PDB file of C-alpha atoms in Angstrom:
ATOM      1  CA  UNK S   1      -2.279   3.568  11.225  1.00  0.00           C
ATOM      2  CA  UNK S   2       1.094   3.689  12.657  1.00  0.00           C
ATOM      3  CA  UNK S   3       4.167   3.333  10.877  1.00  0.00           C
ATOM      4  CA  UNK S   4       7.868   3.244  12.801  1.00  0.00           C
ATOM      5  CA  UNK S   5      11.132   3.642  12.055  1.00  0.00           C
ATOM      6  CA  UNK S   6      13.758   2.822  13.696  1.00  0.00           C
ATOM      7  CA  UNK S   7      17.861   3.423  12.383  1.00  0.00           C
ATOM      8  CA  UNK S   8      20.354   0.612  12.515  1.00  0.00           C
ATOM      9  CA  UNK S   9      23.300   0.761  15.204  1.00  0.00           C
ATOM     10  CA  UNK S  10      26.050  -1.533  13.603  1.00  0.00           C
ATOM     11  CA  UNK S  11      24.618  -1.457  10.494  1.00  0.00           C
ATOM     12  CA  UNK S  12      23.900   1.790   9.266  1.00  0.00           C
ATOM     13  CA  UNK S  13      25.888   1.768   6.281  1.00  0.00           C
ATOM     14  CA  UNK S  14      24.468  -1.598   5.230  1.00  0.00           C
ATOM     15  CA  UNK S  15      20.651  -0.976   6.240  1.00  0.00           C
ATOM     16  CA  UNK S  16      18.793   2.055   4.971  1.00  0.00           C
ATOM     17  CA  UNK S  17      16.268   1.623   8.246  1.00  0.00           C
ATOM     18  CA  UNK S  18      13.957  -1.071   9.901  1.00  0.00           C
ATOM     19  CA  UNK S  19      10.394  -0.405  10.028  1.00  0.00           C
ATOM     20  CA  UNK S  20       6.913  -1.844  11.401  1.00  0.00           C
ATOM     21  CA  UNK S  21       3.915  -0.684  10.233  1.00  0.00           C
ATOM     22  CA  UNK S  22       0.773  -1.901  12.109  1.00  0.00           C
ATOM     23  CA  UNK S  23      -3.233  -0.610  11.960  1.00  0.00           C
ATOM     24  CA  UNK S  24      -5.154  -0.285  14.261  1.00  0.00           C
ATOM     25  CA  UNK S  25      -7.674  -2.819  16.029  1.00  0.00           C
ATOM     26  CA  UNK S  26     -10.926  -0.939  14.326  1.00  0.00           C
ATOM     27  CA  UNK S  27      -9.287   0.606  11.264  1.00  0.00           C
ATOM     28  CA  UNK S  28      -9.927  -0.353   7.669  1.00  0.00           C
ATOM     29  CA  UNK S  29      -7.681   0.583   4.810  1.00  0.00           C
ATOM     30  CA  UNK S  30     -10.411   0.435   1.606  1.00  0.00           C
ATOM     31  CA  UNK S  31      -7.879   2.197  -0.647  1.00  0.00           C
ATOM     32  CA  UNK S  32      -5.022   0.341  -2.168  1.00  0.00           C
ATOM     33  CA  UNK S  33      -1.608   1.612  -0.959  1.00  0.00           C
ATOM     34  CA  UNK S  34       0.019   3.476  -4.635  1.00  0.00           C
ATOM     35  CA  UNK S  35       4.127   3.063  -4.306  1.00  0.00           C
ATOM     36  CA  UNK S  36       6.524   3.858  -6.752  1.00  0.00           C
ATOM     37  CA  UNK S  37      10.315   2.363  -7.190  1.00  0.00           C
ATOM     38  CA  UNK S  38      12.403   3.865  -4.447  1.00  0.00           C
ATOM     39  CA  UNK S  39      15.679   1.501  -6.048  1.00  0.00           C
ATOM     40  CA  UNK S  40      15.974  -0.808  -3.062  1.00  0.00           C
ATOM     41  CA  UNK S  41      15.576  -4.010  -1.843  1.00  0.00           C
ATOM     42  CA  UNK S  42      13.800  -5.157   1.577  1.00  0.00           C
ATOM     43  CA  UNK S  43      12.814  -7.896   3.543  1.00  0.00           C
ATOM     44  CA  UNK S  44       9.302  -8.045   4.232  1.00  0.00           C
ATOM     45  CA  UNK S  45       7.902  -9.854   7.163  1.00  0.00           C
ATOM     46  CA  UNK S  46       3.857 -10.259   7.044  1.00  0.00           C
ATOM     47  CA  UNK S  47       2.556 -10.632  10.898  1.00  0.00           C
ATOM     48  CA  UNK S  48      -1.268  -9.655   9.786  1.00  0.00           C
ATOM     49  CA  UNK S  49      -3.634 -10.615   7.201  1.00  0.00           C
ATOM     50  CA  UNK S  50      -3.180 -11.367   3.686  1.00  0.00           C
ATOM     51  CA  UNK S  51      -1.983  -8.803   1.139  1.00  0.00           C
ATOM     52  CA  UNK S  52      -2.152  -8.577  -2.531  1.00  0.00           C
ATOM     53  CA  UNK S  53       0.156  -7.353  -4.838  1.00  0.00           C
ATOM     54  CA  UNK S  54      -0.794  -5.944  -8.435  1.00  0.00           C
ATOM     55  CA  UNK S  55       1.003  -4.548 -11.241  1.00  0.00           C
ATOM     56  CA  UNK S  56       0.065  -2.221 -13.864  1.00  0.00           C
ATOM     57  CA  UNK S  57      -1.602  -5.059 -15.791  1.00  0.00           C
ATOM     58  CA  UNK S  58      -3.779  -5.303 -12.828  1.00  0.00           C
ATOM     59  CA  UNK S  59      -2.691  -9.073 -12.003  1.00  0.00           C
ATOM     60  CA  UNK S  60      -3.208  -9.594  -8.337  1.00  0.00           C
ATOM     61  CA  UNK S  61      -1.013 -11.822  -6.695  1.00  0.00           C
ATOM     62  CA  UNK S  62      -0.827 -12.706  -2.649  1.00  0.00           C
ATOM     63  CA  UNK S  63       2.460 -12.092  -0.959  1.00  0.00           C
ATOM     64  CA  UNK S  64       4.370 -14.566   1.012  1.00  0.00           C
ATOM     65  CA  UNK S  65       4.622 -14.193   4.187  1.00  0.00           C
ATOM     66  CA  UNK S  66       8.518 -13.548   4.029  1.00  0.00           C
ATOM     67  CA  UNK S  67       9.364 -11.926   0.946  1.00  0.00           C
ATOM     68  CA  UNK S  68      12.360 -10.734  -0.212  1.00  0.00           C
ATOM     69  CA  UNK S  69      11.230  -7.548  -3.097  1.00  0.00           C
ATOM     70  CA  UNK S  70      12.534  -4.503  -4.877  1.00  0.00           C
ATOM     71  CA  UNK S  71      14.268  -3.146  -8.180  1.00  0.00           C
ATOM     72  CA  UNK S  72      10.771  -2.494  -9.413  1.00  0.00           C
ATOM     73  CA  UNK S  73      10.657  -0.218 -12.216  1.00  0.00           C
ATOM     74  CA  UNK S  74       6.783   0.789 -12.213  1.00  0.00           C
ATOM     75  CA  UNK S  75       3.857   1.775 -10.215  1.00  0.00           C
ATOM     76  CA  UNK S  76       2.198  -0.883  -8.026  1.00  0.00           C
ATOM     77  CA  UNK S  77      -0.215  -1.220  -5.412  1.00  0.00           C
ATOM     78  CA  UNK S  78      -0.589  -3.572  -2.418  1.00  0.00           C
ATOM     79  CA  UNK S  79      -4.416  -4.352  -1.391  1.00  0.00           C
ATOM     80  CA  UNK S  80      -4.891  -5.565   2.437  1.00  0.00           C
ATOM     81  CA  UNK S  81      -7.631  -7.892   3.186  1.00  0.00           C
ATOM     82  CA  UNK S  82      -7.527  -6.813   7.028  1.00  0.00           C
ATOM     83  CA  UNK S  83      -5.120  -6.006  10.129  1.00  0.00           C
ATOM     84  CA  UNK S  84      -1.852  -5.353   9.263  1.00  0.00           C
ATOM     85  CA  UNK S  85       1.574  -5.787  10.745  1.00  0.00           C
ATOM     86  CA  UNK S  86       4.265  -5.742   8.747  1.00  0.00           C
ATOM     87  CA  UNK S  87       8.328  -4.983   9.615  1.00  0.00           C
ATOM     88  CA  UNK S  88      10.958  -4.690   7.011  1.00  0.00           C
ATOM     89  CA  UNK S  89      14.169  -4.294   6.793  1.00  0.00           C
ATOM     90  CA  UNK S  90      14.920  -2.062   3.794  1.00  0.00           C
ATOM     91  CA  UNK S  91      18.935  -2.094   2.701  1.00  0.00           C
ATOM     92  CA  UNK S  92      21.624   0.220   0.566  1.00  0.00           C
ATOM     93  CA  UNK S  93      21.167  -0.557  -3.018  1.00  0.00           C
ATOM     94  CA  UNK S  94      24.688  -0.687  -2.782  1.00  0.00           C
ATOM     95  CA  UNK S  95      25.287  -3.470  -0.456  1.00  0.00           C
ATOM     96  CA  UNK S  96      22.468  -5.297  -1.250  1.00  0.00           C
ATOM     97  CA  UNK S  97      23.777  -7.670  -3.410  1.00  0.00           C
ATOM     98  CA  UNK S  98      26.059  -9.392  -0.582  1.00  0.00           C
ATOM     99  CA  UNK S  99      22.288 -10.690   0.656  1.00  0.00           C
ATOM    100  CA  UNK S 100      22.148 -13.050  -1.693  1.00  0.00           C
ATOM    101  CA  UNK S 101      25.685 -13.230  -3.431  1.00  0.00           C
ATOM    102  CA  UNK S 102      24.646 -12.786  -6.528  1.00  0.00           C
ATOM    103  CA  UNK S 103      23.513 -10.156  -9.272  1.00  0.00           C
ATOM    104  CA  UNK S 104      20.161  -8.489  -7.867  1.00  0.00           C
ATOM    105  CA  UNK S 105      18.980  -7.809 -11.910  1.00  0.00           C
ATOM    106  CA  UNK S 106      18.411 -11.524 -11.507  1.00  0.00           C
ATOM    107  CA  UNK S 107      15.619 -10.946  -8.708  1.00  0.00           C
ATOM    108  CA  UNK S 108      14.434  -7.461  -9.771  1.00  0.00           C
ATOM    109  CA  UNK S 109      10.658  -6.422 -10.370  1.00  0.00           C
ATOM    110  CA  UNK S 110      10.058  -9.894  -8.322  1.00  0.00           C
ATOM    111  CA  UNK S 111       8.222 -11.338  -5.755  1.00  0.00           C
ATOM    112  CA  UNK S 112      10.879 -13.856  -3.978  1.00  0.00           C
ATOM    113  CA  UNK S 113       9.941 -16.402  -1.126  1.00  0.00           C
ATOM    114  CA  UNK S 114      12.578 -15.347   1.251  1.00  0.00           C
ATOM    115  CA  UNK S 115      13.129 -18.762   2.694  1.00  0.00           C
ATOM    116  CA  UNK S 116      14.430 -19.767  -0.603  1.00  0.00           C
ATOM    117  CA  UNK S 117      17.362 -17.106  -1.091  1.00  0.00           C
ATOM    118  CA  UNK S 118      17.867 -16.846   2.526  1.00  0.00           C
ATOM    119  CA  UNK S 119      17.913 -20.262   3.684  1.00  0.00           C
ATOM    120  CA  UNK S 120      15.582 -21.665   6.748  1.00  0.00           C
ATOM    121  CA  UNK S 121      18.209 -20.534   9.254  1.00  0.00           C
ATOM    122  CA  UNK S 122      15.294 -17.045   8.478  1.00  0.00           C
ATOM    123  CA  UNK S 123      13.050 -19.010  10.754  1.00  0.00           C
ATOM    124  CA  UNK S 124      15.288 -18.773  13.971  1.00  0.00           C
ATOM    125  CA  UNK S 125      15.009 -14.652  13.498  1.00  0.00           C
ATOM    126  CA  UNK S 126      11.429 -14.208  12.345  1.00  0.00           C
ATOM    127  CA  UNK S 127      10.232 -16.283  15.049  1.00  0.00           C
ATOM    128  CA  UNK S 128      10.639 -13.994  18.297  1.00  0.00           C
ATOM    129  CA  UNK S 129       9.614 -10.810  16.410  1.00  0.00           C
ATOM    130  CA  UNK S 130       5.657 -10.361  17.110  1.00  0.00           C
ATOM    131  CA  UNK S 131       6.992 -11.104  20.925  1.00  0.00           C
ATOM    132  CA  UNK S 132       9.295  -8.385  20.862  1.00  0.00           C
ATOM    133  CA  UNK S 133       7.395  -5.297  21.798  1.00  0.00           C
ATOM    134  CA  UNK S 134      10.727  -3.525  22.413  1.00  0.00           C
ATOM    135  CA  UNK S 135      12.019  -1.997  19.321  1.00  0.00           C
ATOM    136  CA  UNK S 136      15.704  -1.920  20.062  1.00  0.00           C
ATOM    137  CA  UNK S 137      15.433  -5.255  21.183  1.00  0.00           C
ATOM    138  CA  UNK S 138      13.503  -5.939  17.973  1.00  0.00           C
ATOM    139  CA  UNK S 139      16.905  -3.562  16.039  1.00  0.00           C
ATOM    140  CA  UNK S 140      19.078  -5.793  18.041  1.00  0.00           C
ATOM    141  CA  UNK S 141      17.876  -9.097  16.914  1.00  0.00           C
ATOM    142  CA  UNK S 142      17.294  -8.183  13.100  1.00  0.00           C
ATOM    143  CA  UNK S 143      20.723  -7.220  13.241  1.00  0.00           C
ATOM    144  CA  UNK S 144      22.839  -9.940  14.517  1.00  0.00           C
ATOM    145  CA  UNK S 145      20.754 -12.167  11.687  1.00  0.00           C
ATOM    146  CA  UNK S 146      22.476  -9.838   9.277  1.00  0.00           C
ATOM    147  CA  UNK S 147      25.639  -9.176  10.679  1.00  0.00           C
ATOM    148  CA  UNK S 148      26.567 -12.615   9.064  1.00  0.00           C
ATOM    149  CA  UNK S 149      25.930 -10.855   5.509  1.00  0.00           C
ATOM    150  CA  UNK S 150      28.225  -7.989   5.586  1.00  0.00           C
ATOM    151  CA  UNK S 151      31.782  -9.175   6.846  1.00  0.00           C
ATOM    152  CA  UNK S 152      35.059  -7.172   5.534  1.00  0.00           C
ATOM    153  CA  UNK S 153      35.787 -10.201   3.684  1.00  0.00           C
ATOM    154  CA  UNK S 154      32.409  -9.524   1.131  1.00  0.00           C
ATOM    155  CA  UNK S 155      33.314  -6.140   0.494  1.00  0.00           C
ATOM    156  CA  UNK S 156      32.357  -5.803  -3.178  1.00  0.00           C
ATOM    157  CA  UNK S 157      35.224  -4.459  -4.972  1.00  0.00           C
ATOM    158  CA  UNK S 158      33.105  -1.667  -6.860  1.00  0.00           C
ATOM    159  CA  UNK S 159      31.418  -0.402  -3.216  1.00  0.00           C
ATOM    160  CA  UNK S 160      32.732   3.360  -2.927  1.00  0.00           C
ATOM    161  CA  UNK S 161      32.432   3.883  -6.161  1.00  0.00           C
ATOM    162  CA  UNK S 162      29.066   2.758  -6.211  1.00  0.00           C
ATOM    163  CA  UNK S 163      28.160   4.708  -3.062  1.00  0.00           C
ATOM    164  CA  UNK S 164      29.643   7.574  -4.435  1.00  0.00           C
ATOM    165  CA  UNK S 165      27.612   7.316  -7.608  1.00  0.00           C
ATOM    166  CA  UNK S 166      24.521   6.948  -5.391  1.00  0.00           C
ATOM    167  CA  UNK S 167      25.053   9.844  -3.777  1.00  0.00           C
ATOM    168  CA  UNK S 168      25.667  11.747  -7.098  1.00  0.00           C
ATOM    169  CA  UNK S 169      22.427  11.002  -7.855  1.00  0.00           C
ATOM    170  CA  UNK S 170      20.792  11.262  -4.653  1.00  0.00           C
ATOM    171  CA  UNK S 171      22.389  15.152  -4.237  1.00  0.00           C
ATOM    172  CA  UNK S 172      21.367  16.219  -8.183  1.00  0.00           C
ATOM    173  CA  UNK S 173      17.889  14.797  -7.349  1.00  0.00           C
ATOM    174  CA  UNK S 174      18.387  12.848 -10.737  1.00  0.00           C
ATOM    175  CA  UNK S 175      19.775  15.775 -12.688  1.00  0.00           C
ATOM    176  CA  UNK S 176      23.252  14.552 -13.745  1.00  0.00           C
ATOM    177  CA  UNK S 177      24.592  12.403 -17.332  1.00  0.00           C
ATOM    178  CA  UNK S 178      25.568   8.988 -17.268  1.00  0.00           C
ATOM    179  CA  UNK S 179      29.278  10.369 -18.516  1.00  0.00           C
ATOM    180  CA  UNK S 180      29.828  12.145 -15.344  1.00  0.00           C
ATOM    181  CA  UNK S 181      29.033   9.550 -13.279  1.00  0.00           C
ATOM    182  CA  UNK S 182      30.726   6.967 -14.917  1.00  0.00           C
ATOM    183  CA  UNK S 183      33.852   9.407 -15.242  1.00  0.00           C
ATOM    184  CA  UNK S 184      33.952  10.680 -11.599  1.00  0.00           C
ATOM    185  CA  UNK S 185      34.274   6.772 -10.746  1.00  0.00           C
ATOM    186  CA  UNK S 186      37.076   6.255 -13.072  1.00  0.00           C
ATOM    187  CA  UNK S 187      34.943   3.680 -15.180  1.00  0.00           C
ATOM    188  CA  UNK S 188      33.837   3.724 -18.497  1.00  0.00           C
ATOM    189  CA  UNK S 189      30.154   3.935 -19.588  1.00  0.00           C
ATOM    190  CA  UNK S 190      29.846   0.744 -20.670  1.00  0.00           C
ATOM    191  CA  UNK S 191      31.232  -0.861 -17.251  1.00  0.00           C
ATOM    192  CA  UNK S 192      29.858   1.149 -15.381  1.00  0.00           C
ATOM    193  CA  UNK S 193      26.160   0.687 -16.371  1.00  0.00           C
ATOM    194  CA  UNK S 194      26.873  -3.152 -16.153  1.00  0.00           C
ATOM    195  CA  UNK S 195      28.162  -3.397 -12.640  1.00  0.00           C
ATOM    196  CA  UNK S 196      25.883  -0.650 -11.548  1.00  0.00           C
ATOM    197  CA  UNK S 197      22.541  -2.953 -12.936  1.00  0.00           C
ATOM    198  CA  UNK S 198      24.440  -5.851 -11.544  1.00  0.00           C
ATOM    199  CA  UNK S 199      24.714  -4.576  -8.038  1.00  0.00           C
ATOM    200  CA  UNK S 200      21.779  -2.102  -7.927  1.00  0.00           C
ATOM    201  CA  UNK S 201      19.309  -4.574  -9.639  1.00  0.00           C
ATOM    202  CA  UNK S 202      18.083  -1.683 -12.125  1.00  0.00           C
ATOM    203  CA  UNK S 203      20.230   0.317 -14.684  1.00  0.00           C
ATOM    204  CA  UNK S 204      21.924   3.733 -13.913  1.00  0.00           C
ATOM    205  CA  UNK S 205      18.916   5.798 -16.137  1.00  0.00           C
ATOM    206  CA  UNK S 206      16.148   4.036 -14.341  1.00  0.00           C
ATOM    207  CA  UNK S 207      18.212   4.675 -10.947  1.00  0.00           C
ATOM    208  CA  UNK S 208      18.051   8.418 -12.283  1.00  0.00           C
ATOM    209  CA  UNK S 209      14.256   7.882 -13.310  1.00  0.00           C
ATOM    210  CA  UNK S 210      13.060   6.903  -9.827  1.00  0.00           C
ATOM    211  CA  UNK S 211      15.249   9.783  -7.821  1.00  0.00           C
ATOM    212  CA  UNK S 212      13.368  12.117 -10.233  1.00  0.00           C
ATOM    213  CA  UNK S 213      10.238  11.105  -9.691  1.00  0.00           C
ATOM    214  CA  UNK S 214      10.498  11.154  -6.028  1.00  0.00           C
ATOM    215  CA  UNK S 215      11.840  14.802  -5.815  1.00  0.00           C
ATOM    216  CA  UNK S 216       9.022  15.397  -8.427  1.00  0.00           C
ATOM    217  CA  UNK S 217       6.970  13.908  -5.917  1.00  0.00           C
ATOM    218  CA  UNK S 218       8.568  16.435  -3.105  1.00  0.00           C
ATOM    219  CA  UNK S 219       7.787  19.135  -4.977  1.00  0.00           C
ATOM    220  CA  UNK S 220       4.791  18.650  -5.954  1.00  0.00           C
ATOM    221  CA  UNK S 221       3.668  18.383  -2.486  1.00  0.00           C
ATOM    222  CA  UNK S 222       5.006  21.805  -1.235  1.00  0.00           C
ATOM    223  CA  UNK S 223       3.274  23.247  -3.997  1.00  0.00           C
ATOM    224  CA  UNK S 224       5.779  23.792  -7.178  1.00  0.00           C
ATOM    225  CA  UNK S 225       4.526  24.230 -10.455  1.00  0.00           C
ATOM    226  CA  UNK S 226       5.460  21.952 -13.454  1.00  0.00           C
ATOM    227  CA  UNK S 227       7.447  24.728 -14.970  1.00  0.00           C
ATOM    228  CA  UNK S 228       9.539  24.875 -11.741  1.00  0.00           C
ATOM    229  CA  UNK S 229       9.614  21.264 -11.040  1.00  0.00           C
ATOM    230  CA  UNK S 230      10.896  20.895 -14.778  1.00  0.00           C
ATOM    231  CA  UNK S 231      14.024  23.858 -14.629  1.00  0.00           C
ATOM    232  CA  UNK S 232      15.049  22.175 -11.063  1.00  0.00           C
ATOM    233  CA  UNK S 233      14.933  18.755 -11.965  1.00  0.00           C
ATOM    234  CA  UNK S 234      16.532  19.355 -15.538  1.00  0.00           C
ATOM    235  CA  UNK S 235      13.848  18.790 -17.749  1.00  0.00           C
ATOM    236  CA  UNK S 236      13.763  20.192 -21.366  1.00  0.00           C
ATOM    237  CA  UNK S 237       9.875  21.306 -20.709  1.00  0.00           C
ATOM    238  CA  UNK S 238       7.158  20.289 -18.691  1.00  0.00           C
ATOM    239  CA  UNK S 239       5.448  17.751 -20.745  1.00  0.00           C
ATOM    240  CA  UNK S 240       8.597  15.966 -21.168  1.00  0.00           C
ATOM    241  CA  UNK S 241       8.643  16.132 -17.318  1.00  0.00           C
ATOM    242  CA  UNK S 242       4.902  14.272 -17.041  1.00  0.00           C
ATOM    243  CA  UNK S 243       5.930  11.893 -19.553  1.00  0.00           C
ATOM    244  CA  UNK S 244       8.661  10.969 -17.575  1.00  0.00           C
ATOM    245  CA  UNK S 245       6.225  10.683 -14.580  1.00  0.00           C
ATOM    246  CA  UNK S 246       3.757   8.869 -15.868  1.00  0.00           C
ATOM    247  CA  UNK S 247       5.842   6.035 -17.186  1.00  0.00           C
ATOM    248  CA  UNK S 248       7.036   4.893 -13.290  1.00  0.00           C
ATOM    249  CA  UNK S 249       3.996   5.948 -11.827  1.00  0.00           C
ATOM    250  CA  UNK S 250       0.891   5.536 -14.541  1.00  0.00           C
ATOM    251  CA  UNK S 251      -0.264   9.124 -13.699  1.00  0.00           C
ATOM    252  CA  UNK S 252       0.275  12.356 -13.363  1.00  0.00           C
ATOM    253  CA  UNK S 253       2.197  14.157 -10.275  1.00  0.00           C
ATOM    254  CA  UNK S 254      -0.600  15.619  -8.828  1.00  0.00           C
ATOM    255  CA  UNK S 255      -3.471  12.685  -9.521  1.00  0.00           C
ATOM    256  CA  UNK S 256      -0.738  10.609  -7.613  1.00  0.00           C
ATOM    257  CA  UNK S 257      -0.410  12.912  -4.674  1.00  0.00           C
ATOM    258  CA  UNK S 258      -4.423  13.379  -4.994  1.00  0.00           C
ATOM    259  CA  UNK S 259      -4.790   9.609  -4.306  1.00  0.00           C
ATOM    260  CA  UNK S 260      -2.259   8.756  -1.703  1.00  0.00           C
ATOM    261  CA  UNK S 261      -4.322   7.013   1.698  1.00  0.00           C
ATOM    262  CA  UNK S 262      -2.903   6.965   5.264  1.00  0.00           C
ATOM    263  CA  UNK S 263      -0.175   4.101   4.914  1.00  0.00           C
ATOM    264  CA  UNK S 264       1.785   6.415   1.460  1.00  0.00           C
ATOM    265  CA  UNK S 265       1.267   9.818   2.927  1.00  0.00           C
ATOM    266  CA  UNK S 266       3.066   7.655   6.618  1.00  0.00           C
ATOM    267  CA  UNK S 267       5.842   6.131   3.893  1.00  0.00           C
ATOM    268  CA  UNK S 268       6.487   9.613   2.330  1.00  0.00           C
ATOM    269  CA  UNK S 269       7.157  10.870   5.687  1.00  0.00           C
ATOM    270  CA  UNK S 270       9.150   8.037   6.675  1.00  0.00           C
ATOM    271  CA  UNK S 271      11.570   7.650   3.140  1.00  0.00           C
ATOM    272  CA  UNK S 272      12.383  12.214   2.653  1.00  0.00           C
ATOM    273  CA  UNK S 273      11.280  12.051  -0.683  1.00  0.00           C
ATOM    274  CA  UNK S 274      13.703  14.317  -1.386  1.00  0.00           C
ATOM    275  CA  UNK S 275      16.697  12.927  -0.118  1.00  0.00           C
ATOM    276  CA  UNK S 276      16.656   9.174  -1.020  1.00  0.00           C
TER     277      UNK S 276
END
């Protein structure tokens, strides 16, 4: 399995990263790849064989080829019926919303033909991709298709102070009130959750929820017990903790490390758990 990423050049602020993520010729993935929310959006571009999404009520549903998915708020798990080569193009929660020009709580926890938000003018950039084998001509390309998104003119008028709150977040690993971010941004509560769920596609606590997890995630990994996990991250005691964890992810921290296969332990390398 190999997964790549590769950082934006004109787009950094807009575009989290680009990857591709491709098996190999003999390999078989029998496992299901586990993810939990990570609060973005992406693009994602299907170049291999057929893969299946399900939920936590088990529903199985085949992605579309070009799929535009995110603000997911639980567990799920993507099956792969044989070679895979995917790319996406994962963006800032924060500028996400100039995509489609329109409140991303509309599109969360979906599964969106991308053709139909994007237009078919997605054709004329998915096209070349499988031929370009060089990946900054492949950055290049993916973004000049975007570049149309993000002019000056669609600045949203709530961006710092959304990026700021992000990075609140981000830098408590989910260990900081509503109040203060809300305050620090010179909003009130109430406005503040609305254009963040607006923008973000999820609400501020479930943005909080899913940096949690991952740093709970993080630490699990290098070894931390509950009790420690729970006095970093804030928790009132570790059971409230695994309650916490097991409503995103349907398990426990370390059954969900325990069952990670090649493609999440690649993505966990790939997204810093402990920084996103």
């Amino acid at each position: 399995m190999e997964l790549q990423k590769i950082k934006p050049k004109h787009l950094s602020q807009q575009i989290k990263y680009i990857y591709i993520l491709r098996s190999h010729a003999t390999e078989i993935i029998p496992k299901p790849h586990m993810l939990i929310p990570d609060g973005t959006f992406e693009l994602i571009l299907n170049f291999g064989d057929a893969v299946y999404h399900t939920d936590q009520q088990q529903e199985a549903i085949q992605r579309p080829t070009a799929l535009l998915a995110g603000g997911f708020r639980k567990q799920f798990s993507l099956h792969y019926a044989g070679h895979i080569h995917m790319i996406g193009v994962v963006f800032n929660p924060v500028y996400q919303n100039m995509i489609l020009n329109d409140r991303m709580d509309i599109y969360s926890a979906s599964l969106i033909k991308a053709e139909q938000v994007l237009g078919n003018t997605l054709n004329t950039m998915i096209d070349p991709l499988p031929d370009l084998s060089n990946t900054e001509h492949l950055r290049e390309h993916i973004e000049n298709y975007f570049m149309k998104f993000f002019t000056d003119q669609h600045q949203g008028v709530h961006t710092e102070n959304l990026q700021t709150a992000i990075e609140m977040i981000q830098r408590s690993k989910g260990n900081i009130d509503l109040s203060k971010l809300s305050s620090r941004v010179c909003m009130s509560t109430r406005n503040f959750r609305r254009v963040f769920t607006e923008t973000i596609g999820i609400s501020p606590k479930e943005y909080i929820r899913i940096i949690r997890s991952k740093n709970i995630l993080h630490l699990t990994r290098k070894g931390k017990s509950i009790e420690a996990m729970a006095f970093e991250l804030g928790y009132y005691d570790p059971s409230h903790l695994i309650r916490d964890f097991k409503e995103i992810s349907g398990t426990t921290p370390r059954g969900y490390v325990d069952q990670l296969n090649t493609i999440d332990e690649s993505f966990m390398r790939v997204s810093q758990y402990a920084r996103l």
